[in-house]
Short mmCIF file of C-alpha atoms and ligand atoms in Angstrom, two decimals:
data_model
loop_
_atom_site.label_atom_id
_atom_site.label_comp_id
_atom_site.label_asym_id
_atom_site.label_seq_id
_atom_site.Cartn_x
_atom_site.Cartn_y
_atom_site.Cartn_z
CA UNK A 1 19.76 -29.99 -88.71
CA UNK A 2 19.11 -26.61 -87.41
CA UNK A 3 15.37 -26.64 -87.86
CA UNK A 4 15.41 -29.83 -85.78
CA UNK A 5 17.55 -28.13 -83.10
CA UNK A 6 15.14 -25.06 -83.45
CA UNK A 7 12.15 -27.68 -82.75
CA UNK A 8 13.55 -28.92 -79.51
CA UNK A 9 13.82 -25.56 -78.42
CA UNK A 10 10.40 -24.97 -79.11
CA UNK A 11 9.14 -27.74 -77.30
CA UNK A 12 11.37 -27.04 -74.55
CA UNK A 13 10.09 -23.74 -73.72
CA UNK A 14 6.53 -24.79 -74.89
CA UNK A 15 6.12 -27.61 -72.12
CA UNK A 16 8.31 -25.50 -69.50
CA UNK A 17 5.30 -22.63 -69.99
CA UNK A 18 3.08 -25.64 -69.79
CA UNK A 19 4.35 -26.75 -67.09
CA UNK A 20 4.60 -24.03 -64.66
CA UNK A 21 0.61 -23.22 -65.45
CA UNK A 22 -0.27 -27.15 -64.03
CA UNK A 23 -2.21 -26.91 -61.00
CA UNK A 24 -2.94 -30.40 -59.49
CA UNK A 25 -1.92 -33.77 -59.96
CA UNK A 26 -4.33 -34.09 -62.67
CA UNK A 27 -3.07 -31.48 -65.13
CA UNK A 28 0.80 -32.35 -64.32
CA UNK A 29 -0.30 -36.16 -65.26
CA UNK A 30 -2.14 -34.51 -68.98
CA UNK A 31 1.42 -32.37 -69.44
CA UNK A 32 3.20 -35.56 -69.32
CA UNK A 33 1.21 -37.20 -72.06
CA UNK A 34 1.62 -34.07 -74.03
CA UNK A 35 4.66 -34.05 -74.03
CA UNK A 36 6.62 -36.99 -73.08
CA UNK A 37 3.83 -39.78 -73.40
CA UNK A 38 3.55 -41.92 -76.57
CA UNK A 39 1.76 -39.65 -78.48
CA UNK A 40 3.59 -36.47 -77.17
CA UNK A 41 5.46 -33.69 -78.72
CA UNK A 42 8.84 -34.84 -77.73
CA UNK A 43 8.16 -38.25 -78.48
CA UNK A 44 7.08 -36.89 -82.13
CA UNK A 45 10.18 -35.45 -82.66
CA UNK A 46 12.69 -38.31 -81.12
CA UNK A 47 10.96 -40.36 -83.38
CA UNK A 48 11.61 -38.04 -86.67
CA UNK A 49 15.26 -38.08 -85.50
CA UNK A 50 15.48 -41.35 -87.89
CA UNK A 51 15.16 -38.88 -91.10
CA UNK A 52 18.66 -37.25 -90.28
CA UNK A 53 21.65 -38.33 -92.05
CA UNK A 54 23.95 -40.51 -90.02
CA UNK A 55 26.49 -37.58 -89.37
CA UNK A 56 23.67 -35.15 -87.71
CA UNK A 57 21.64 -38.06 -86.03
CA UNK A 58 24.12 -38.20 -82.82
CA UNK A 59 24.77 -34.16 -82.16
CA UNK A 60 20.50 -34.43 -82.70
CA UNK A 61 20.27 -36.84 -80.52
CA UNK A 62 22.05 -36.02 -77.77
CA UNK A 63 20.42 -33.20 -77.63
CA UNK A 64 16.95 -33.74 -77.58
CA UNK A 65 17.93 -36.75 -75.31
CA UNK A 66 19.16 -33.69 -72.95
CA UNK A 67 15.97 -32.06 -73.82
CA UNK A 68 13.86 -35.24 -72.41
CA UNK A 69 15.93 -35.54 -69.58
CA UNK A 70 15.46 -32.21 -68.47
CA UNK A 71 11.52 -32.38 -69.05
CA UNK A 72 11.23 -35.54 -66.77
CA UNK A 73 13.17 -33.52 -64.21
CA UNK A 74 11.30 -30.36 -64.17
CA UNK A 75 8.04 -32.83 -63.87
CA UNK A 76 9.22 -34.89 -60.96
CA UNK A 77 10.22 -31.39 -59.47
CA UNK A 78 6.58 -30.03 -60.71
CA UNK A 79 4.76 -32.84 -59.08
CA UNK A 80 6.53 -32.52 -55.74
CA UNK A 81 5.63 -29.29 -55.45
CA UNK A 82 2.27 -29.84 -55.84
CA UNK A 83 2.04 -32.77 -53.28
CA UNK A 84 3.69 -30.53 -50.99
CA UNK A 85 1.20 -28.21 -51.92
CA UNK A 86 -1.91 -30.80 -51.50
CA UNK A 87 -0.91 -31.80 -48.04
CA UNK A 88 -0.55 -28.18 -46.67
CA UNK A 89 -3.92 -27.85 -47.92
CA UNK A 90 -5.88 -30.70 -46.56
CA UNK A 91 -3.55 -30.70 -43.19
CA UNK A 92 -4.84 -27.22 -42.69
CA UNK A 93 -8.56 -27.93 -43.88
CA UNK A 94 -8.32 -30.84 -41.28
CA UNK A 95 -6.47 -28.45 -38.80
CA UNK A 96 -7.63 -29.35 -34.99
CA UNK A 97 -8.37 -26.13 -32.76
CA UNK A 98 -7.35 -27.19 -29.21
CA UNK A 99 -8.65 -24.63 -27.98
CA UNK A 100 -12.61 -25.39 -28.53
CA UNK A 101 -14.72 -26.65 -25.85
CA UNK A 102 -15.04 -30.52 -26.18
CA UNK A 103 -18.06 -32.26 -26.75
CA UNK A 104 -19.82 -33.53 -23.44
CA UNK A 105 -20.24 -37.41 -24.10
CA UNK A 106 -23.70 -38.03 -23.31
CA UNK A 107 -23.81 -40.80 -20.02
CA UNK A 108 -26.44 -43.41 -19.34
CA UNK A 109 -27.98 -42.98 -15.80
CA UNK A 110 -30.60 -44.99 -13.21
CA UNK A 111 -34.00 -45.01 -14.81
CA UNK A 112 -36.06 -42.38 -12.27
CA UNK A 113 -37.98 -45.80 -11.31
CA UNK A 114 -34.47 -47.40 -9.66
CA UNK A 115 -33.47 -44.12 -8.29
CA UNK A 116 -36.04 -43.52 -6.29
CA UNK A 117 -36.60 -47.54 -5.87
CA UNK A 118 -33.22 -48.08 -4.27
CA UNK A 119 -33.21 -44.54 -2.42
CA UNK A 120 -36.73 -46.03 -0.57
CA UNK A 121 -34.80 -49.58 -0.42
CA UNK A 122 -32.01 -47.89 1.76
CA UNK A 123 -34.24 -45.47 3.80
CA UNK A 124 -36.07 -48.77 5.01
CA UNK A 125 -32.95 -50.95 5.20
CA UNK A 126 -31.27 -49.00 7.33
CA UNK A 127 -34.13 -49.65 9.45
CA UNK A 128 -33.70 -53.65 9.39
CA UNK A 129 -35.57 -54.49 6.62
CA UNK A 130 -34.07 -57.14 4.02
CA UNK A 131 -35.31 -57.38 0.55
CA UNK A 132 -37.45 -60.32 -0.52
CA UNK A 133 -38.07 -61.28 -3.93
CA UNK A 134 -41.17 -62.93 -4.80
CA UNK A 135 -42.27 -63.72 -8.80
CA UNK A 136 -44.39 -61.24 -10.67
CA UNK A 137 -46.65 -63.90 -12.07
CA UNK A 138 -48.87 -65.52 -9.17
CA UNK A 139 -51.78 -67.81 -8.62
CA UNK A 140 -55.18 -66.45 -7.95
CA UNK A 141 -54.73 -67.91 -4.58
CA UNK A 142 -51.86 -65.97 -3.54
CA UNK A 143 -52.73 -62.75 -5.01
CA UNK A 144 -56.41 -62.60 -3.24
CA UNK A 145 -57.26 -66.04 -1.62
CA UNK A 146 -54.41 -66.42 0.80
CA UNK A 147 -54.43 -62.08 1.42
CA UNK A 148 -58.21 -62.70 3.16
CA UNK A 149 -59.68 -61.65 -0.59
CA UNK A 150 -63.58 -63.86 -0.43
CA UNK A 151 -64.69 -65.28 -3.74
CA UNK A 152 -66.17 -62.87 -5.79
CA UNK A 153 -65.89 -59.87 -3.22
CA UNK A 154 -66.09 -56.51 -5.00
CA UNK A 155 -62.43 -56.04 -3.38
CA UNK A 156 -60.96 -58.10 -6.17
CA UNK A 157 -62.56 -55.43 -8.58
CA UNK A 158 -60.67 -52.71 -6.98
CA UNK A 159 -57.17 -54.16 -8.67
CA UNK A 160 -58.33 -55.00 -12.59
CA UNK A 161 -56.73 -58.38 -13.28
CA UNK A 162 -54.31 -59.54 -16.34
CA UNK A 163 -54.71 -63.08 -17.08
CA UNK A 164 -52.52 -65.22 -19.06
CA UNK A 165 -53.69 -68.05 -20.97
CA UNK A 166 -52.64 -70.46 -18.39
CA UNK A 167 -55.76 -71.15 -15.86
CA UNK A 168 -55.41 -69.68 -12.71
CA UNK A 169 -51.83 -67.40 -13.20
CA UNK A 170 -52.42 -63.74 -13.54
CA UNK A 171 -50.09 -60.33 -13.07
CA UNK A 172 -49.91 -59.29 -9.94
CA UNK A 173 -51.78 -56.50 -9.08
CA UNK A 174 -49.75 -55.58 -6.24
CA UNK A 175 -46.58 -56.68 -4.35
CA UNK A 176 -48.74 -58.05 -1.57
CA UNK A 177 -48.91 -61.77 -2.33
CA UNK A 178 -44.95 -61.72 -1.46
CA UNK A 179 -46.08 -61.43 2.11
CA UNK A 180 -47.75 -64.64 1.91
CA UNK A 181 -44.15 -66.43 0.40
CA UNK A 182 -41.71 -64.37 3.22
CA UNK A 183 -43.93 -65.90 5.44
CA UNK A 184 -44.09 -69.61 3.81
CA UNK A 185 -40.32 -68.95 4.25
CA UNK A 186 -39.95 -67.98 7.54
CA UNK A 187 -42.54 -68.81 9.68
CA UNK A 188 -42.49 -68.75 13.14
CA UNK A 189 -39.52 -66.62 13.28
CA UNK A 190 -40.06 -63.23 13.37
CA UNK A 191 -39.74 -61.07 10.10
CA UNK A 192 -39.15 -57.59 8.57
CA UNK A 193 -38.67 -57.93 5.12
CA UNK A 194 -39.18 -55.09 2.26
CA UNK A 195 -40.52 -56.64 -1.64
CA UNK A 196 -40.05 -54.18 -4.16
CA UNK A 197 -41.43 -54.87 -7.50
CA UNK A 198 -43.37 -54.40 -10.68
CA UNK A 199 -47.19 -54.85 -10.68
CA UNK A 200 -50.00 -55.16 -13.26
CA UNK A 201 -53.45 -53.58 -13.92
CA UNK A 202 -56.02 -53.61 -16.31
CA UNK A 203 -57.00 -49.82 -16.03
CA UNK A 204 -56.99 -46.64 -17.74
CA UNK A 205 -53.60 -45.45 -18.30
CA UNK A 206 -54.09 -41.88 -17.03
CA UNK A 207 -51.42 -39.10 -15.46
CA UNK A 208 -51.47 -40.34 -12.06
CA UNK A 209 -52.22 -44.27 -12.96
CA UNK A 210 -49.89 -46.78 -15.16
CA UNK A 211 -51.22 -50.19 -16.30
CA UNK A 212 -47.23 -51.42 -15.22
CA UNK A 213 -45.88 -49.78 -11.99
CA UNK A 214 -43.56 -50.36 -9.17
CA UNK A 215 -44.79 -51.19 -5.49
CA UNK A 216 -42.63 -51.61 -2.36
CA UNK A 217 -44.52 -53.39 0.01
CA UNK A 218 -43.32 -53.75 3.82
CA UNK A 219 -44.19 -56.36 6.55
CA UNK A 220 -42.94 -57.25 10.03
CA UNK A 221 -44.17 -60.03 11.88
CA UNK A 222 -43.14 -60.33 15.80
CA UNK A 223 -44.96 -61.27 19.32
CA UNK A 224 -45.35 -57.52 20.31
CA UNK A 225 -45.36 -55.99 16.99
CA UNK A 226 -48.44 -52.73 17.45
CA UNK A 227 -49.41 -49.91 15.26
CA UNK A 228 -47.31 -47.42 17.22
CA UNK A 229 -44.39 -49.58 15.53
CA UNK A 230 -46.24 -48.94 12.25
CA UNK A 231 -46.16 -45.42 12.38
CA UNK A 232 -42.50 -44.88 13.64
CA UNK A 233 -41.69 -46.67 11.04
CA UNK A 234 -43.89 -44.78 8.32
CA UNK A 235 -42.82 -41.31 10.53
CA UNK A 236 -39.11 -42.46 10.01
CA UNK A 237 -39.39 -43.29 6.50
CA UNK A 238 -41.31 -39.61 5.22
CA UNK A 239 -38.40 -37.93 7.07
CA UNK A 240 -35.52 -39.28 5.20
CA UNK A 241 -37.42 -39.46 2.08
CA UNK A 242 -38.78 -36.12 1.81
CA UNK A 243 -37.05 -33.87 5.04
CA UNK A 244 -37.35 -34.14 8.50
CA UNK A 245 -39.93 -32.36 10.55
CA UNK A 246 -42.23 -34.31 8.33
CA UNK A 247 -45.72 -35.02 9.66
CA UNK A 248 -48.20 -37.98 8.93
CA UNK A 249 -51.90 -38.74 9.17
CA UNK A 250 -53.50 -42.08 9.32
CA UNK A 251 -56.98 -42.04 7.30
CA UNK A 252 -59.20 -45.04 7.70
CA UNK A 253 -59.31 -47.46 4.63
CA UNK A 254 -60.36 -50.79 3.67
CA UNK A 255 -57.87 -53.77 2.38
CA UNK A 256 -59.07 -57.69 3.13
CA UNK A 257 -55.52 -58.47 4.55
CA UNK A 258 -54.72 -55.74 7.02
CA UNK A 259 -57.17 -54.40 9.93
CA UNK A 260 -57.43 -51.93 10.74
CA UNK A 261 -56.53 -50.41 7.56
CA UNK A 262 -55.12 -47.13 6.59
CA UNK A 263 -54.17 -44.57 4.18
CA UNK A 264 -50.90 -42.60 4.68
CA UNK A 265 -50.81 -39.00 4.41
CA UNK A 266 -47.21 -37.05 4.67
CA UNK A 267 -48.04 -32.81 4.87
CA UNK A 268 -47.33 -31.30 1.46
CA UNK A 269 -43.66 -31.28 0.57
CA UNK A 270 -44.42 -27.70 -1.93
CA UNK A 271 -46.18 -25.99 0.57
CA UNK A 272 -46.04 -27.52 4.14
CA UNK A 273 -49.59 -27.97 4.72
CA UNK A 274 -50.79 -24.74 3.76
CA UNK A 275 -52.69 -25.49 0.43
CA UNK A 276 -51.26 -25.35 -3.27
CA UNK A 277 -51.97 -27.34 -6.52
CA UNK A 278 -49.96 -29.98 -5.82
CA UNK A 279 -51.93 -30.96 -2.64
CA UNK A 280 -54.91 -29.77 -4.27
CA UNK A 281 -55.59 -27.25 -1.27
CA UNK A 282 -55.76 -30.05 1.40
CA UNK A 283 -52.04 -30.16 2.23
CA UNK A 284 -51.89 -33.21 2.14
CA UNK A 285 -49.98 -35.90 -0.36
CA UNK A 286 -51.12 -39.71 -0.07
CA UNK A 287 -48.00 -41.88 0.20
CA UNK A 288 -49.08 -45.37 0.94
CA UNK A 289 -51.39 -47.92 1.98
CA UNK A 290 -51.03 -49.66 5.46
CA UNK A 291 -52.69 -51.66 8.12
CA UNK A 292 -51.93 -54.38 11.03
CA UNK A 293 -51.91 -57.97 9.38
CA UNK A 294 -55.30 -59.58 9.31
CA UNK A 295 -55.47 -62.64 11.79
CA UNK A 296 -56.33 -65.00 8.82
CA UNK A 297 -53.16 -63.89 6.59
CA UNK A 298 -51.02 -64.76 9.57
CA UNK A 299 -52.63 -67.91 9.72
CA UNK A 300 -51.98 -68.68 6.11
CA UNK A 301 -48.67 -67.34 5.92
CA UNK A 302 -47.91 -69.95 9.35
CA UNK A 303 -48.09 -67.74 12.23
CA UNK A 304 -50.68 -68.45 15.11
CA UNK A 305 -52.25 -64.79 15.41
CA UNK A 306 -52.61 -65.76 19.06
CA UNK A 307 -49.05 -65.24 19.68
CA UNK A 308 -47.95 -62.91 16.81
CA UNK A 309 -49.07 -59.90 15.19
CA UNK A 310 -47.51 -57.80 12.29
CA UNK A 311 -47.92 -54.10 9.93
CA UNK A 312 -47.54 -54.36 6.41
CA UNK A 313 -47.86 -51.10 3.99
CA UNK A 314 -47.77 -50.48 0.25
CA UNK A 315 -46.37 -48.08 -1.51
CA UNK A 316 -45.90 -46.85 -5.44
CA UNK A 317 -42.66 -45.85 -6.63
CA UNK A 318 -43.70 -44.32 -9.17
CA UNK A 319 -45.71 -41.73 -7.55
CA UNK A 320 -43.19 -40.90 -4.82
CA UNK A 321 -40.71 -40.12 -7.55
CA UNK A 322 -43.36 -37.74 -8.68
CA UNK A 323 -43.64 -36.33 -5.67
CA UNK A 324 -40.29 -35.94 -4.54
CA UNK A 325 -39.17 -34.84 -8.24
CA UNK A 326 -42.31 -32.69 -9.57
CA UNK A 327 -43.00 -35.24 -12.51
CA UNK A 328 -46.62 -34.59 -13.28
CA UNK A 329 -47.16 -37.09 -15.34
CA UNK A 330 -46.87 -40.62 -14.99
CA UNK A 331 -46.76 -41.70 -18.52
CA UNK A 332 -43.39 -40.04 -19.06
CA UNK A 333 -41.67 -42.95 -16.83
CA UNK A 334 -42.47 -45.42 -19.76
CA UNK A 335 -42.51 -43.41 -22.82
CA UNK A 336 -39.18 -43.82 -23.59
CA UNK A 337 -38.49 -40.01 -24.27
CA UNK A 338 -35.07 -39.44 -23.44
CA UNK A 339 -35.17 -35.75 -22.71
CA UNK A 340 -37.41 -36.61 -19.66
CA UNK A 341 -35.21 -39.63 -18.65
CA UNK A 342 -32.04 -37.17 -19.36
CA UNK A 343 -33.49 -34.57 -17.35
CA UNK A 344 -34.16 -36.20 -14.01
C1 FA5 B 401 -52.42 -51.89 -2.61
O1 FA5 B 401 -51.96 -52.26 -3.68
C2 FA5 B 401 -52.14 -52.64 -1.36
N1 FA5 B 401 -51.58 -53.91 -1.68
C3 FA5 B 401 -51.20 -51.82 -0.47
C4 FA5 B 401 -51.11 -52.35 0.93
C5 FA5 B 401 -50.07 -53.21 1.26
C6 FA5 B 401 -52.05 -52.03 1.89
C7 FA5 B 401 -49.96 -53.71 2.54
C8 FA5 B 401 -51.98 -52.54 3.14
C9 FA5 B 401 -50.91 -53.36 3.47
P1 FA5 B 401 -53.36 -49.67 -3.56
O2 FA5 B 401 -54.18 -50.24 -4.59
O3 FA5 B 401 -53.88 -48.43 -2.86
O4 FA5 B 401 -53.01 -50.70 -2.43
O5 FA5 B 401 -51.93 -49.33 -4.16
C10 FA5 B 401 -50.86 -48.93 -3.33
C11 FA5 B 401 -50.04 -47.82 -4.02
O6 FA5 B 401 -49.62 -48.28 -5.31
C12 FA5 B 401 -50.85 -46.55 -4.30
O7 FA5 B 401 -50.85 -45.69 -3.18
C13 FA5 B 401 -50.11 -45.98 -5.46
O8 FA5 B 401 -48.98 -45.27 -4.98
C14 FA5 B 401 -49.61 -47.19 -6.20
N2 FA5 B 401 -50.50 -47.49 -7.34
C15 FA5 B 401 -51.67 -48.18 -7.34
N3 FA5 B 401 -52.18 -48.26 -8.58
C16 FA5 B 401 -51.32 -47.62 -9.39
C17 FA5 B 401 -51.28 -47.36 -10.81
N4 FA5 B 401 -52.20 -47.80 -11.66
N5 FA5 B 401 -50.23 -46.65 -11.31
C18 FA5 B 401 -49.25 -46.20 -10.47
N6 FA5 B 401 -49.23 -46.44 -9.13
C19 FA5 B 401 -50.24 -47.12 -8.60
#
């Protein structure tokens, strides 16, 4: 009987040891099939107990029932230590630090196109001009016939066309054919109307030229509209879009639907009008294109040039963005690179 008393206590103290060196989760869950699982010590031994004569088998038993009891105790006690343990750990591995800087979210903004497109919209807005929208796919006819563009005049050259595989529809090369629908529209009451848009054109995709771009183009149509009216208007605009004391200059140009026809010059926004790369020494910065409607585009559009006259310009948006912002390349607009579109 003793030896089997003296085995208990062997096992006892054996798997207490045992037990104090388990670590984790892990080694308290091997300890327990050591010792109390089917094939562990203690199990061994309760099973032996059968051996022992009748009168030792309940003194025996009892106490390596005590024994077993006390095992499963220290265990549970073990174990809950160790969770304890666990949780400290990973709640301080996961520990948040108020006090660093948080992390900027990153926010979408205007495409540079429609920032500068809606800053022009409300410069000329504010000046009584209401937006028209007119399609970006036209006929031949209203893209050069109707704007005073003959057959097979080099002018038509000067805008490289995009056909589609319908006959006749092409890109627009320019937000000029909207004149011709405001007019359709509105004719014979007098209009000021603004038509900003994209435009298409088959040419070499350079730093200062796109193959897409954006145009706003202007027109007013009245009985006493003159070119002084023109170039307030032109005069007002460069002042709110790039600082007042602006000056202009008019430079004599050629488009079939205006005459006369100019070229818009505001004085150098870097260096006033003293010379710099920007202006390329001439302090100067083209802006637009611009002219008195032709007699024969007021005709089409359904005015009687006898009684009314009009201005119309043309301007990119691109390139004014460029100008006001100091984007030197044009290409970056489209590229889709979203430190450029992130930066301005
Ligand atoms: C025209 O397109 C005329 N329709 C403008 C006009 C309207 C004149 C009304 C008279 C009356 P032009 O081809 O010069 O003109 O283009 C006008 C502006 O569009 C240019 O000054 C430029 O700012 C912009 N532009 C033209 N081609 C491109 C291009 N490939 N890429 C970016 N911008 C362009």
């Amino acid at each position: 009987m003793n030896t089997w008393i003296e085995q208990l206590e062997q096992v006892q103290t054996e798997a207490e040891t045992a037990l104090a060196g388990a670590q984790n989760t892990p080694a308290t869950e091997q300890w327990h099939a050591d010792y109390l699982g089917r094939k562990g010590k203690l199990t061994a031994l309760l099973r032996g107990l059968g051996q022992l004569s009748p009168s030792e088998r309940p003194l025996v038993g009892r106490q390596a029932n005590q024994v077993k009891e006390l095992l499963e105790g220290a265990l549970a006690a073990r174990q809950a230590a160790i969770a304890a343990e666990e949780l400290q750990r990973s709640l301080a591995a996961e520990g948040i630090d108020v006090t660093l800087p948080g992390r900027r979210p990153l926010l979408g903004k205007l495409h540079p196109t429609h920032q500068a497109m809606r800053e022009m919209v409300d410069i000329l807005k504010q000046m009584g001009f209401q937006v028209f929208d007119s399609p970006e796919v036209e006929s031949d006819e209203y893209n050069f016939g109707l704007l005073n563009f003959p057959p097979d005049h080099p002018a038509r050259e000067m805008q490289d066309t995009f056909f589609t595989t319908t006959p006749n529809l092409i890109l627009r090369t320019h937000t000029s054919p909207g004149q011709i629908h405001a007019m359709r529209r509105y004719a014979p009451e007098p209009i000021r109307v603004i038509l900003p848009g994209k435009c298409f054109r088959n040419e070499d995709v350079t730093a200062r030229s796109e193959m897409m771009f954006y145009q706003i183009e202007g027109l007013a149509v009245g009985r006493k509209i003159t070119f002084s009216d023109l170039k307030g208007t032109l005069l007002n605009f460069a002042n709110q879009m790039y600082g007042e004391g602006r000056q202009i200059r008019f430079r004599k140009s050629y488009f079939p639907f205006t005459e006369p026809s100019v070229e818009v010059d505001v004085d150098c926004i870097l260096c006033g009008g003293a010379g710099c790369r920007l202006c390329k020494q001439t302090g100067w910065l083209e802006i637009l294109g611009a002219g008195m409607v032709h007699p024969v585009v007021l005709q089409n559009g359904g005015y009687d040039p006898a009684l009314f006259s009009g201005f119309a310009f043309g301007m990119g948006i691109e390139r004014q963005a460029m100008l006001k912002r100091g984007i030197d390349d044009i290409r970056l607009f489209y590229s889709n690179d979203t430190r450029f579109l992130a930066r301005v």
